[in-house]
Amino acid sequence: MTNKTKTTITGNKGEWSEFYAFIKILTDGKVFTADKNLKILEDHFHIVLKIIRQEAIGKKEYDISKNDGRVVVSDGNTELAIVDLEKIKGGVANVFEQIKNSKGTTFEVASAASPMHDLHCTQMRASSGKKADLTIVLHDKKSPEFQELGFSIKSMLGSPATLLNASGATNFLYRIATEDNQPVQSSDDMSVRDATKLTYGVGAQLEFIGMDSDVFRRNLRKIDSIFPEIVAQMLRHYYMGEATTINDLANKIADDSVFMGRIDFTKEMLVMNIKRFLSSIALGMMPSKDWDGYTEAHGGYIIVKEDGDVVCYHLYNRDKFEDYLFHNTKLDTPSTTRHGFGKIYKENDEQRMKLNLQIRFLK
């Protein structure tokens, strides 16, 4: 696809929000930080010098470091255009309103056509496969170097986004233990929550024995060696219907003195590790890929709010970002058939059951 084609570009609200965040930050020349409730901190913002977008045909650079009201567009080697930012800025609000008010799963944003053409954009979002959706060079008083920082973008428009998508790799495996070794009787049409409640209702226990993915297990152990057990406990409480939000699930675990004693954790240690896990997922850790412990979106997180404001959580303010994740996420139930979990089955002369981890934003 090139700028000269008339091919219609369509996408969902999350995808179009990436383009909106790009032109909003570009024309504002700065991005504000926020507290754990997404409230803008007016005196805390970062000056933007350059934005880099990775497209299928290569990367594009948008340099506004001269602060002269213009953006220099290049492909890294060749200058493609010099554009007056006021021309782009005039249409930013229209792009947002059309994204926000559009119906249907995917749609065209007609008001985006002009800025996409002027800025030589061939697609609305960055090429997939990386956590970083946008790379930004900020004016950083704490560093003499102008580093390229990758930011992941999340939109609050449309349906709540997932923080961690379900897959076969996010299955946790349990052994069903009964006092009299009598099997738990279940039916094939029983829901995962009903099967979990049935297990405990007849006096059985779900004993965590492993994960479908050794890669994800190793990644979780980099948070803490006992962390797979903590997530397994969160899943037990969730599928029992006892709590949904991450905050409430952490409180359920903290109230279990037997479990907390066994893992030798205080509540502070528990919450700290859960927050670290959430931010690691947001910024680099993937269930099916060995994690080196570093963040891929190493600048932070950008959020498009429902009112059109765009805020960021920079890793210099990681505490605020982790607080935001901890108080604004929940567990979710994905498709049991697609991911192969939620049924009681027999293997190695014992009954077993799998529960799946999927994390979604509250809004």
JSON list of C-alpha atoms in Angstrom, two decimals, residues 27-28 70 99 151 167 270 352:
[
{"chain": "A", "resi": 27, "resn": "THR", "atom": "CA", "xyz": [1.20, 18.02, 17.33]},
{"chain": "A", "resi": 28, "resn": "ASP", "atom": "CA", "xyz": [1.23, 18.65, 21.10]},
{"chain": "A", "resi": 70, "resn": "ARG", "atom": "CA", "xyz": [7.13, 21.97, 11.56]},
{"chain": "A", "resi": 99, "resn": "ILE", "atom": "CA", "xyz": [-12.98, 6.87, 16.09]},
{"chain": "A", "resi": 151, "resn": "PHE", "atom": "CA", "xyz": [6.00, 2.80, 24.28]},
{"chain": "A", "resi": 167, "resn": "SER", "atom": "CA", "xyz": [-3.47, -19.23, 24.82]},
{"chain": "A", "resi": 270, "resn": "LEU", "atom": "CA", "xyz": [2.68, -10.42, 47.57]},
{"chain": "A", "resi": 352, "resn": "ARG", "atom": "CA", "xyz": [-6.95, -33.40, 36.67]}
]
